[in-house]
mmCIF file with all atom_site columns, C-alpha atoms in Angstrom:
data_model
loop_
_atom_site.group_PDB
_atom_site.id
_atom_site.type_symbol
_atom_site.label_atom_id
_atom_site.label_alt_id
_atom_site.label_comp_id
_atom_site.label_asym_id
_atom_site.label_entity_id
_atom_site.label_seq_id
_atom_site.pdbx_PDB_ins_code
_atom_site.Cartn_x
_atom_site.Cartn_y
_atom_site.Cartn_z
_atom_site.occupancy
_atom_site.B_iso_or_equiv
_atom_site.pdbx_formal_charge
_atom_site.auth_seq_id
_atom_site.auth_comp_id
_atom_site.auth_asym_id
_atom_site.auth_atom_id
_atom_site.pdbx_PDB_model_num
ATOM 1   C CA . VAL B 1 1   ? 0.000   0.000   0.000   1.00 67.00 ? 343 VAL B CA 1
ATOM 2   C CA . GLY B 1 2   ? 2.949   2.336   0.630   1.00 91.00 ? 344 GLY B CA 1
ATOM 3   C CA . TRP B 1 3   ? 3.940   2.226   -3.035  1.00 94.00 ? 345 TRP B CA 1
ATOM 4   C CA . ARG B 1 4   ? 0.457   3.336   -4.053  1.00 94.00 ? 346 ARG B CA 1
ATOM 5   C CA . GLU B 1 5   ? 0.572   6.261   -1.617  1.00 94.00 ? 347 GLU B CA 1
ATOM 6   C CA . LEU B 1 6   ? 4.044   7.180   -2.867  1.00 95.00 ? 348 LEU B CA 1
ATOM 7   C CA . ALA B 1 7   ? 2.801   7.114   -6.467  1.00 95.00 ? 349 ALA B CA 1
ATOM 8   C CA . THR B 1 8   ? -0.059  9.434   -5.558  1.00 94.00 ? 350 THR B CA 1
ATOM 9   C CA . ALA B 1 9   ? 2.295   11.817  -3.739  1.00 95.00 ? 351 ALA B CA 1
ATOM 10  C CA . LEU B 1 10  ? 4.730   11.853  -6.660  1.00 96.00 ? 352 LEU B CA 1
ATOM 11  C CA . GLN B 1 11  ? 1.917   12.661  -9.064  1.00 94.00 ? 353 GLN B CA 1
ATOM 12  C CA . ALA B 1 12  ? 0.804   15.486  -6.791  1.00 95.00 ? 354 ALA B CA 1
ATOM 13  C CA . ASP B 1 13  ? 4.401   16.793  -6.899  1.00 95.00 ? 355 ASP B CA 1
ATOM 14  C CA . SER B 1 14  ? 4.329   16.716  -10.728 1.00 95.00 ? 356 SER B CA 1
ATOM 15  C CA . LYS B 1 15  ? 6.757   13.802  -10.927 1.00 96.00 ? 357 LYS B CA 1
ATOM 16  C CA . PRO B 1 16  ? 4.837   11.395  -13.168 1.00 95.00 ? 358 PRO B CA 1
ATOM 17  C CA . ASP B 1 17  ? 7.878   9.405   -14.319 1.00 94.00 ? 359 ASP B CA 1
ATOM 18  C CA . GLU B 1 18  ? 8.831   8.678   -10.724 1.00 96.00 ? 360 GLU B CA 1
ATOM 19  C CA . ALA B 1 19  ? 5.193   7.831   -9.972  1.00 96.00 ? 361 ALA B CA 1
ATOM 20  C CA . ILE B 1 20  ? 5.336   5.204   -12.712 1.00 97.00 ? 362 ILE B CA 1
ATOM 21  C CA . GLY B 1 21  ? 8.120   3.376   -10.883 1.00 96.00 ? 363 GLY B CA 1
ATOM 22  C CA . ALA B 1 22  ? 6.253   3.400   -7.588  1.00 96.00 ? 364 ALA B CA 1
ATOM 23  C CA . LEU B 1 23  ? 2.998   2.292   -9.190  1.00 96.00 ? 365 LEU B CA 1
ATOM 24  C CA . GLU B 1 24  ? 4.779   -0.479  -11.094 1.00 96.00 ? 366 GLU B CA 1
ATOM 25  C CA . ARG B 1 25  ? 6.082   -1.812  -7.783  1.00 96.00 ? 367 ARG B CA 1
ATOM 26  C CA . TYR B 1 26  ? 2.599   -1.600  -6.309  1.00 96.00 ? 368 TYR B CA 1
ATOM 27  C CA . THR B 1 27  ? 0.983   -3.452  -9.237  1.00 96.00 ? 369 THR B CA 1
ATOM 28  C CA . ALA B 1 28  ? 3.686   -6.130  -9.024  1.00 95.00 ? 370 ALA B CA 1
ATOM 29  C CA . LEU B 1 29  ? 2.487   -6.738  -5.475  1.00 95.00 ? 371 LEU B CA 1
ATOM 30  C CA . LYS B 1 30  ? -1.216  -6.261  -6.291  1.00 95.00 ? 372 LYS B CA 1
ATOM 31  C CA . PRO B 1 31  ? -1.596  -7.395  -9.923  1.00 95.00 ? 373 PRO B CA 1
ATOM 32  C CA . ARG B 1 32  ? -5.406  -7.599  -9.662  1.00 95.00 ? 374 ARG B CA 1
ATOM 33  C CA . ASP B 1 33  ? -5.930  -3.962  -8.636  1.00 95.00 ? 375 ASP B CA 1
ATOM 34  C CA . GLU B 1 34  ? -7.802  -2.707  -11.690 1.00 95.00 ? 376 GLU B CA 1
ATOM 35  C CA . ASP B 1 35  ? -7.755  0.932   -10.617 1.00 95.00 ? 377 ASP B CA 1
ATOM 36  C CA . ALA B 1 36  ? -3.987  0.882   -10.181 1.00 96.00 ? 378 ALA B CA 1
ATOM 37  C CA . LEU B 1 37  ? -3.487  -0.821  -13.559 1.00 96.00 ? 379 LEU B CA 1
ATOM 38  C CA . ARG B 1 38  ? -5.710  1.761   -15.229 1.00 95.00 ? 380 ARG B CA 1
ATOM 39  C CA . GLU B 1 39  ? -3.827  4.585   -13.505 1.00 96.00 ? 381 GLU B CA 1
ATOM 40  C CA . LEU B 1 40  ? -0.470  3.090   -14.478 1.00 96.00 ? 382 LEU B CA 1
ATOM 41  C CA . ALA B 1 41  ? -1.544  2.729   -18.116 1.00 96.00 ? 383 ALA B CA 1
ATOM 42  C CA . GLY B 1 42  ? -2.651  6.361   -18.044 1.00 95.00 ? 384 GLY B CA 1
ATOM 43  C CA . LEU B 1 43  ? 0.710   7.438   -16.634 1.00 97.00 ? 385 LEU B CA 1
ATOM 44  C CA . HIS B 1 44  ? 2.490   5.578   -19.423 1.00 96.00 ? 386 HIS B CA 1
ATOM 45  C CA . LEU B 1 45  ? 0.270   7.261   -22.026 1.00 95.00 ? 387 LEU B CA 1
ATOM 46  C CA . GLY B 1 46  ? 1.032   10.620  -20.421 1.00 95.00 ? 388 GLY B CA 1
ATOM 47  C CA . LYS B 1 47  ? 4.732   9.839   -20.662 1.00 96.00 ? 389 LYS B CA 1
ATOM 48  C CA . ALA B 1 48  ? 4.287   8.903   -24.317 1.00 95.00 ? 390 ALA B CA 1
ATOM 49  C CA . SER B 1 49  ? 2.593   12.239  -24.914 1.00 95.00 ? 391 SER B CA 1
ATOM 50  C CA . ARG B 1 50  ? 5.467   14.133  -23.268 1.00 95.00 ? 392 ARG B CA 1
ATOM 51  C CA . VAL B 1 51  ? 8.022   12.194  -25.301 1.00 95.00 ? 393 VAL B CA 1
ATOM 52  C CA . GLN B 1 52  ? 6.081   12.885  -28.508 1.00 94.00 ? 394 GLN B CA 1
ATOM 53  C CA . GLN B 1 53  ? 6.164   16.606  -27.746 1.00 95.00 ? 395 GLN B CA 1
ATOM 54  C CA . GLU B 1 54  ? 9.907   16.478  -27.135 1.00 93.00 ? 396 GLU B CA 1
ATOM 55  C CA . LEU B 1 55  ? 10.345  14.546  -30.388 1.00 92.00 ? 397 LEU B CA 1
ATOM 56  C CA . GLN B 1 56  ? 8.406   17.156  -32.336 1.00 92.00 ? 398 GLN B CA 1
ATOM 57  C CA . ILE B 1 57  ? 10.446  19.989  -30.838 1.00 91.00 ? 399 ILE B CA 1
ATOM 58  C CA . LEU B 1 58  ? 13.718  18.231  -31.611 1.00 88.00 ? 400 LEU B CA 1
ATOM 59  C CA . GLN B 1 59  ? 12.601  17.497  -35.170 1.00 86.00 ? 401 GLN B CA 1
ATOM 60  C CA . LEU B 1 60  ? 11.706  21.160  -35.682 1.00 86.00 ? 402 LEU B CA 1
ATOM 61  C CA . GLN B 1 61  ? 15.032  22.258  -34.254 1.00 82.00 ? 403 GLN B CA 1
ATOM 62  C CA . GLN B 1 62  ? 16.780  19.869  -36.609 1.00 79.00 ? 404 GLN B CA 1
ATOM 63  C CA . GLN B 1 63  ? 14.849  21.271  -39.578 1.00 77.00 ? 405 GLN B CA 1
ATOM 64  C CA . PHE B 1 64  ? 15.756  24.851  -38.661 1.00 74.00 ? 406 PHE B CA 1
ATOM 65  C CA . ALA B 1 65  ? 19.408  23.950  -38.126 1.00 67.00 ? 407 ALA B CA 1
ATOM 66  C CA . ASN B 1 66  ? 19.559  22.173  -41.472 1.00 63.00 ? 408 ASN B CA 1
ATOM 67  C CA . PRO B 1 67  ? 16.831  23.559  -43.759 1.00 56.00 ? 409 PRO B CA 1
ATOM 68  C CA . GLY B 1 68  ? 17.622  21.080  -46.509 1.00 56.00 ? 410 GLY B CA 1
ATOM 69  C CA . ALA B 1 69  ? 17.991  21.224  -50.231 1.00 49.00 ? 411 ALA B CA 1
ATOM 70  C CA . GLU B 1 70  ? 14.779  23.175  -50.860 1.00 54.00 ? 412 GLU B CA 1
ATOM 71  C CA . PHE B 1 71  ? 16.509  26.496  -50.239 1.00 56.00 ? 413 PHE B CA 1
ATOM 72  C CA . ALA B 1 72  ? 20.009  25.625  -51.381 1.00 58.00 ? 414 ALA B CA 1
ATOM 73  C CA . PRO B 1 73  ? 21.437  26.695  -54.717 1.00 62.00 ? 415 PRO B CA 1
ATOM 74  C CA . PRO B 1 74  ? 21.939  23.920  -57.283 1.00 66.00 ? 416 PRO B CA 1
ATOM 75  C CA . THR B 1 75  ? 24.879  21.669  -56.481 1.00 67.00 ? 417 THR B CA 1
ATOM 76  C CA . THR B 1 76  ? 26.083  22.119  -60.067 1.00 72.00 ? 418 THR B CA 1
ATOM 77  C CA . SER B 1 77  ? 27.191  25.676  -59.272 1.00 70.00 ? 419 SER B CA 1
ATOM 78  C CA . PRO B 1 78  ? 30.491  26.348  -57.438 1.00 70.00 ? 420 PRO B CA 1
ATOM 79  C CA . PHE B 1 79  ? 28.605  28.166  -54.666 1.00 64.00 ? 421 PHE B CA 1
ATOM 80  C CA . GLY B 1 80  ? 26.176  25.263  -54.305 1.00 62.00 ? 422 GLY B CA 1
ATOM 81  C CA . GLN B 1 81  ? 29.060  22.802  -54.082 1.00 61.00 ? 423 GLN B CA 1
ATOM 82  C CA . ALA B 1 82  ? 30.777  24.912  -51.437 1.00 61.00 ? 424 ALA B CA 1
ATOM 83  C CA . ILE B 1 83  ? 27.794  25.087  -49.107 1.00 58.00 ? 425 ILE B CA 1
ATOM 84  C CA . ALA B 1 84  ? 26.605  21.530  -49.793 1.00 59.00 ? 426 ALA B CA 1
ATOM 85  C CA . ARG B 1 85  ? 29.483  20.137  -47.744 1.00 59.00 ? 427 ARG B CA 1
ATOM 86  C CA . PRO B 1 86  ? 28.492  20.224  -44.080 1.00 58.00 ? 428 PRO B CA 1
ATOM 87  C CA . GLY B 1 87  ? 31.053  21.647  -41.715 1.00 58.00 ? 429 GLY B CA 1
ATOM 88  C CA . PRO B 1 88  ? 32.250  19.904  -38.555 1.00 56.00 ? 430 PRO B CA 1
ATOM 89  C CA . ILE B 1 89  ? 29.857  21.887  -36.345 1.00 53.00 ? 431 ILE B CA 1
ATOM 90  C CA . THR B 1 90  ? 26.833  20.973  -38.475 1.00 55.00 ? 432 THR B CA 1
ATOM 91  C CA . GLU B 1 91  ? 27.942  17.337  -38.571 1.00 58.00 ? 433 GLU B CA 1
ATOM 92  C CA . ALA B 1 92  ? 28.364  17.248  -34.774 1.00 56.00 ? 434 ALA B CA 1
ATOM 93  C CA . LEU B 1 93  ? 24.968  18.845  -34.145 1.00 56.00 ? 435 LEU B CA 1
ATOM 94  C CA . THR B 1 94  ? 23.263  16.529  -36.623 1.00 59.00 ? 436 THR B CA 1
ATOM 95  C CA . SER B 1 95  ? 24.908  13.483  -35.051 1.00 62.00 ? 437 SER B CA 1
ATOM 96  C CA . GLN B 1 96  ? 23.949  14.595  -31.543 1.00 64.00 ? 438 GLN B CA 1
ATOM 97  C CA . SER B 1 97  ? 20.318  15.300  -32.431 1.00 70.00 ? 439 SER B CA 1
ATOM 98  C CA . SER B 1 98  ? 20.056  12.053  -34.414 1.00 79.00 ? 440 SER B CA 1
ATOM 99  C CA . GLY B 1 99  ? 21.215  10.139  -31.353 1.00 84.00 ? 441 GLY B CA 1
ATOM 100 C CA . ARG B 1 100 ? 18.687  11.938  -29.164 1.00 87.00 ? 442 ARG B CA 1
ATOM 101 C CA . LEU B 1 101 ? 15.932  11.271  -31.732 1.00 91.00 ? 443 LEU B CA 1
ATOM 102 C CA . SER B 1 102 ? 16.767  7.585   -31.606 1.00 91.00 ? 444 SER B CA 1
ATOM 103 C CA . GLU B 1 103 ? 16.630  7.617   -27.787 1.00 94.00 ? 445 GLU B CA 1
ATOM 104 C CA . LEU B 1 104 ? 13.274  9.381   -27.836 1.00 94.00 ? 446 LEU B CA 1
ATOM 105 C CA . TYR B 1 105 ? 11.778  6.946   -30.346 1.00 94.00 ? 447 TYR B CA 1
ATOM 106 C CA . THR B 1 106 ? 12.899  4.058   -28.140 1.00 94.00 ? 448 THR B CA 1
ATOM 107 C CA . GLU B 1 107 ? 11.426  5.757   -25.063 1.00 95.00 ? 449 GLU B CA 1
ATOM 108 C CA . LEU B 1 108 ? 8.162   6.435   -26.899 1.00 95.00 ? 450 LEU B CA 1
ATOM 109 C CA . GLN B 1 109 ? 7.875   2.821   -28.038 1.00 94.00 ? 451 GLN B CA 1
ATOM 110 C CA . ALA B 1 110 ? 8.555   1.606   -24.494 1.00 95.00 ? 452 ALA B CA 1
ATOM 111 C CA . ALA B 1 111 ? 5.875   3.892   -23.013 1.00 96.00 ? 453 ALA B CA 1
ATOM 112 C CA . PHE B 1 112 ? 3.228   2.732   -25.491 1.00 96.00 ? 454 PHE B CA 1
ATOM 113 C CA . ASN B 1 113 ? 4.241   -0.886  -24.981 1.00 96.00 ? 455 ASN B CA 1
ATOM 114 C CA . ALA B 1 114 ? 3.990   -0.518  -21.194 1.00 97.00 ? 456 ALA B CA 1
ATOM 115 C CA . ALA B 1 115 ? 0.517   1.014   -21.555 1.00 96.00 ? 457 ALA B CA 1
ATOM 116 C CA . LYS B 1 116 ? -0.478  -1.857  -23.846 1.00 97.00 ? 458 LYS B CA 1
ATOM 117 C CA . LEU B 1 117 ? 0.702   -4.425  -21.294 1.00 96.00 ? 459 LEU B CA 1
ATOM 118 C CA . ASN B 1 118 ? -1.277  -2.729  -18.511 1.00 96.00 ? 460 ASN B CA 1
ATOM 119 C CA . TYR B 1 119 ? -4.425  -2.625  -20.645 1.00 97.00 ? 461 TYR B CA 1
ATOM 120 C CA . ALA B 1 120 ? -3.869  -6.294  -21.534 1.00 97.00 ? 462 ALA B CA 1
ATOM 121 C CA . SER B 1 121 ? -3.721  -7.106  -17.826 1.00 96.00 ? 463 SER B CA 1
ATOM 122 C CA . LEU B 1 122 ? -6.928  -5.131  -17.285 1.00 96.00 ? 464 LEU B CA 1
ATOM 123 C CA . ALA B 1 123 ? -8.603  -6.939  -20.173 1.00 96.00 ? 465 ALA B CA 1
ATOM 124 C CA . ASN B 1 124 ? -7.670  -10.277 -18.604 1.00 95.00 ? 466 ASN B CA 1
ATOM 125 C CA . LEU B 1 125 ? -9.114  -9.212  -15.261 1.00 95.00 ? 467 LEU B CA 1
ATOM 126 C CA . ASP B 1 126 ? -12.378 -7.853  -16.647 1.00 92.00 ? 468 ASP B CA 1
ATOM 127 C CA . LYS B 1 127 ? -13.184 -9.794  -19.788 1.00 93.00 ? 469 LYS B CA 1
ATOM 128 C CA . GLN B 1 128 ? -16.545 -8.017  -20.214 1.00 95.00 ? 470 GLN B CA 1
ATOM 129 C CA . ASP B 1 129 ? -15.327 -4.397  -20.279 1.00 95.00 ? 471 ASP B CA 1
ATOM 130 C CA . ALA B 1 130 ? -15.528 -3.280  -23.899 1.00 96.00 ? 472 ALA B CA 1
ATOM 131 C CA . SER B 1 131 ? -13.900 0.093   -23.163 1.00 95.00 ? 473 SER B CA 1
ATOM 132 C CA . VAL B 1 132 ? -10.722 -1.627  -21.984 1.00 96.00 ? 474 VAL B CA 1
ATOM 133 C CA . GLN B 1 133 ? -10.584 -3.421  -25.333 1.00 97.00 ? 475 GLN B CA 1
ATOM 134 C CA . LEU B 1 134 ? -10.650 -0.062  -27.120 1.00 96.00 ? 476 LEU B CA 1
ATOM 135 C CA . GLN B 1 135 ? -7.908  1.291   -24.885 1.00 96.00 ? 477 GLN B CA 1
ATOM 136 C CA . LEU B 1 136 ? -5.869  -1.863  -25.436 1.00 97.00 ? 478 LEU B CA 1
ATOM 137 C CA . ALA B 1 137 ? -6.296  -1.595  -29.216 1.00 97.00 ? 479 ALA B CA 1
ATOM 138 C CA . ASP B 1 138 ? -5.249  2.053   -29.222 1.00 95.00 ? 480 ASP B CA 1
ATOM 139 C CA . ALA B 1 139 ? -2.163  1.380   -27.098 1.00 96.00 ? 481 ALA B CA 1
ATOM 140 C CA . ALA B 1 140 ? -1.296  -1.644  -29.253 1.00 96.00 ? 482 ALA B CA 1
ATOM 141 C CA . ILE B 1 141 ? -1.505  0.405   -32.450 1.00 96.00 ? 483 ILE B CA 1
ATOM 142 C CA . ASN B 1 142 ? 0.767   3.051   -30.956 1.00 94.00 ? 484 ASN B CA 1
ATOM 143 C CA . ALA B 1 143 ? 3.153   0.328   -29.776 1.00 94.00 ? 485 ALA B CA 1
ATOM 144 C CA . GLY B 1 144 ? 3.286   -1.051  -33.315 1.00 93.00 ? 486 GLY B CA 1
ATOM 145 C CA . ASP B 1 145 ? 1.507   -4.283  -32.371 1.00 95.00 ? 487 ASP B CA 1
ATOM 146 C CA . SER B 1 146 ? -1.220  -4.627  -34.971 1.00 95.00 ? 488 SER B CA 1
ATOM 147 C CA . ALA B 1 147 ? -1.920  -8.280  -34.053 1.00 95.00 ? 489 ALA B CA 1
ATOM 148 C CA . SER B 1 148 ? -2.897  -7.278  -30.502 1.00 96.00 ? 490 SER B CA 1
ATOM 149 C CA . ALA B 1 149 ? -4.912  -4.335  -31.830 1.00 97.00 ? 491 ALA B CA 1
ATOM 150 C CA . ILE B 1 150 ? -6.823  -6.607  -34.202 1.00 97.00 ? 492 ILE B CA 1
ATOM 151 C CA . ALA B 1 151 ? -7.596  -9.074  -31.399 1.00 97.00 ? 493 ALA B CA 1
ATOM 152 C CA . ALA B 1 152 ? -8.741  -6.271  -29.079 1.00 97.00 ? 494 ALA B CA 1
ATOM 153 C CA . TYR B 1 153 ? -10.965 -4.707  -31.755 1.00 98.00 ? 495 TYR B CA 1
ATOM 154 C CA . LYS B 1 154 ? -12.548 -8.086  -32.491 1.00 97.00 ? 496 LYS B CA 1
ATOM 155 C CA . ARG B 1 155 ? -13.191 -8.627  -28.785 1.00 97.00 ? 497 ARG B CA 1
ATOM 156 C CA . PHE B 1 156 ? -14.680 -5.130  -28.523 1.00 97.00 ? 498 PHE B CA 1
ATOM 157 C CA . LEU B 1 157 ? -17.076 -5.895  -31.367 1.00 97.00 ? 499 LEU B CA 1
ATOM 158 C CA . GLU B 1 158 ? -18.091 -9.171  -29.673 1.00 97.00 ? 500 GLU B CA 1
ATOM 159 C CA . LEU B 1 159 ? -18.812 -7.314  -26.433 1.00 97.00 ? 501 LEU B CA 1
ATOM 160 C CA . ALA B 1 160 ? -20.422 -4.182  -27.874 1.00 97.00 ? 502 ALA B CA 1
ATOM 161 C CA . PRO B 1 161 ? -21.560 -4.698  -31.481 1.00 97.00 ? 503 PRO B CA 1
ATOM 162 C CA . ASP B 1 162 ? -24.060 -1.831  -31.238 1.00 97.00 ? 504 ASP B CA 1
ATOM 163 C CA . ASP B 1 163 ? -21.753 0.657   -29.532 1.00 97.00 ? 505 ASP B CA 1
ATOM 164 C CA . PRO B 1 164 ? -21.575 4.061   -31.274 1.00 97.00 ? 506 PRO B CA 1
ATOM 165 C CA . ALA B 1 165 ? -17.856 3.443   -31.850 1.00 96.00 ? 507 ALA B CA 1
ATOM 166 C CA . ALA B 1 166 ? -18.470 0.075   -33.559 1.00 97.00 ? 508 ALA B CA 1
ATOM 167 C CA . PRO B 1 167 ? -18.638 1.393   -37.167 1.00 97.00 ? 509 PRO B CA 1
ATOM 168 C CA . ALA B 1 168 ? -15.313 3.203   -36.777 1.00 97.00 ? 510 ALA B CA 1
ATOM 169 C CA . VAL B 1 169 ? -13.819 0.117   -35.125 1.00 97.00 ? 511 VAL B CA 1
ATOM 170 C CA . ARG B 1 170 ? -14.983 -2.059  -38.039 1.00 97.00 ? 512 ARG B CA 1
ATOM 171 C CA . GLU B 1 171 ? -13.305 0.327   -40.497 1.00 97.00 ? 513 GLU B CA 1
ATOM 172 C CA . GLU B 1 172 ? -10.075 0.389   -38.524 1.00 96.00 ? 514 GLU B CA 1
ATOM 173 C CA . LEU B 1 173 ? -10.189 -3.392  -38.212 1.00 96.00 ? 515 LEU B CA 1
ATOM 174 C CA . LYS B 1 174 ? -10.520 -3.742  -41.997 1.00 96.00 ? 516 LYS B CA 1
ATOM 175 C CA . ARG B 1 175 ? -7.582  -1.383  -42.488 1.00 95.00 ? 517 ARG B CA 1
ATOM 176 C CA . LEU B 1 176 ? -5.394  -3.246  -40.010 1.00 95.00 ? 518 LEU B CA 1
ATOM 177 C CA . GLU B 1 177 ? -6.269  -6.658  -41.414 1.00 94.00 ? 519 GLU B CA 1
ATOM 178 C CA . ALA B 1 178 ? -5.557  -5.462  -44.955 1.00 93.00 ? 520 ALA B CA 1
ATOM 179 C CA . ALA B 1 179 ? -2.164  -4.144  -43.875 1.00 90.00 ? 521 ALA B CA 1
ATOM 180 C CA . ALA B 1 180 ? -1.285  -7.228  -41.803 1.00 80.00 ? 522 ALA B CA 1
ATOM 181 C CA . PRO B 1 181 ? 1.251   -9.589  -43.366 1.00 75.00 ? 523 PRO B CA 1
ATOM 182 C CA . ALA B 1 182 ? -0.205  -12.797 -44.750 1.00 68.00 ? 524 ALA B CA 1
ATOM 183 C CA . PRO B 1 183 ? 0.406   -15.846 -42.557 1.00 66.00 ? 525 PRO B CA 1
ATOM 184 C CA . ALA B 1 184 ? 3.337   -17.954 -43.727 1.00 64.00 ? 526 ALA B CA 1
ATOM 185 C CA . SER B 1 185 ? 2.303   -21.123 -45.476 1.00 63.00 ? 527 SER B CA 1
ATOM 186 C CA . GLY B 1 186 ? 3.762   -24.312 -44.195 1.00 55.00 ? 528 GLY B CA 1
#
């Protein structure tokens, strides 16, 4: 119970990443606490959102630092050839921001995957909650796991075929199934 209280206090202190760690410890001890799993999934989605914002800012900074060929003179001219070669400062900045971009993409993937796993745990605890299936599908799509998203959408449609979201879910399901790789033949 102390981990749950710590997670709440850390969230109140605007330390959501630290709250994730505390809540993960709590849910390891109490894996059937649906409220804690839901809260933890939400914290992971919040982290993903923060990482996405940082990614967008870094990408914009990279674009401004290196505007690209759109504004450069043709490389056939002597002037174009002279400025086409990046200098050591530009190369260092590009390398540094590329490394940070890679780190952020990894962090983003991990946050979405953690949210997906928490929603999967929730779905296993409450097999009749259609809304959890939608949340699981959304997290799975963002985590790059179309197979889990397809399964969650199908389960949602079994549970709530007349839900107002069902037509959109059917469309998304068709799109995902069309994009899914064909099963390997034996």
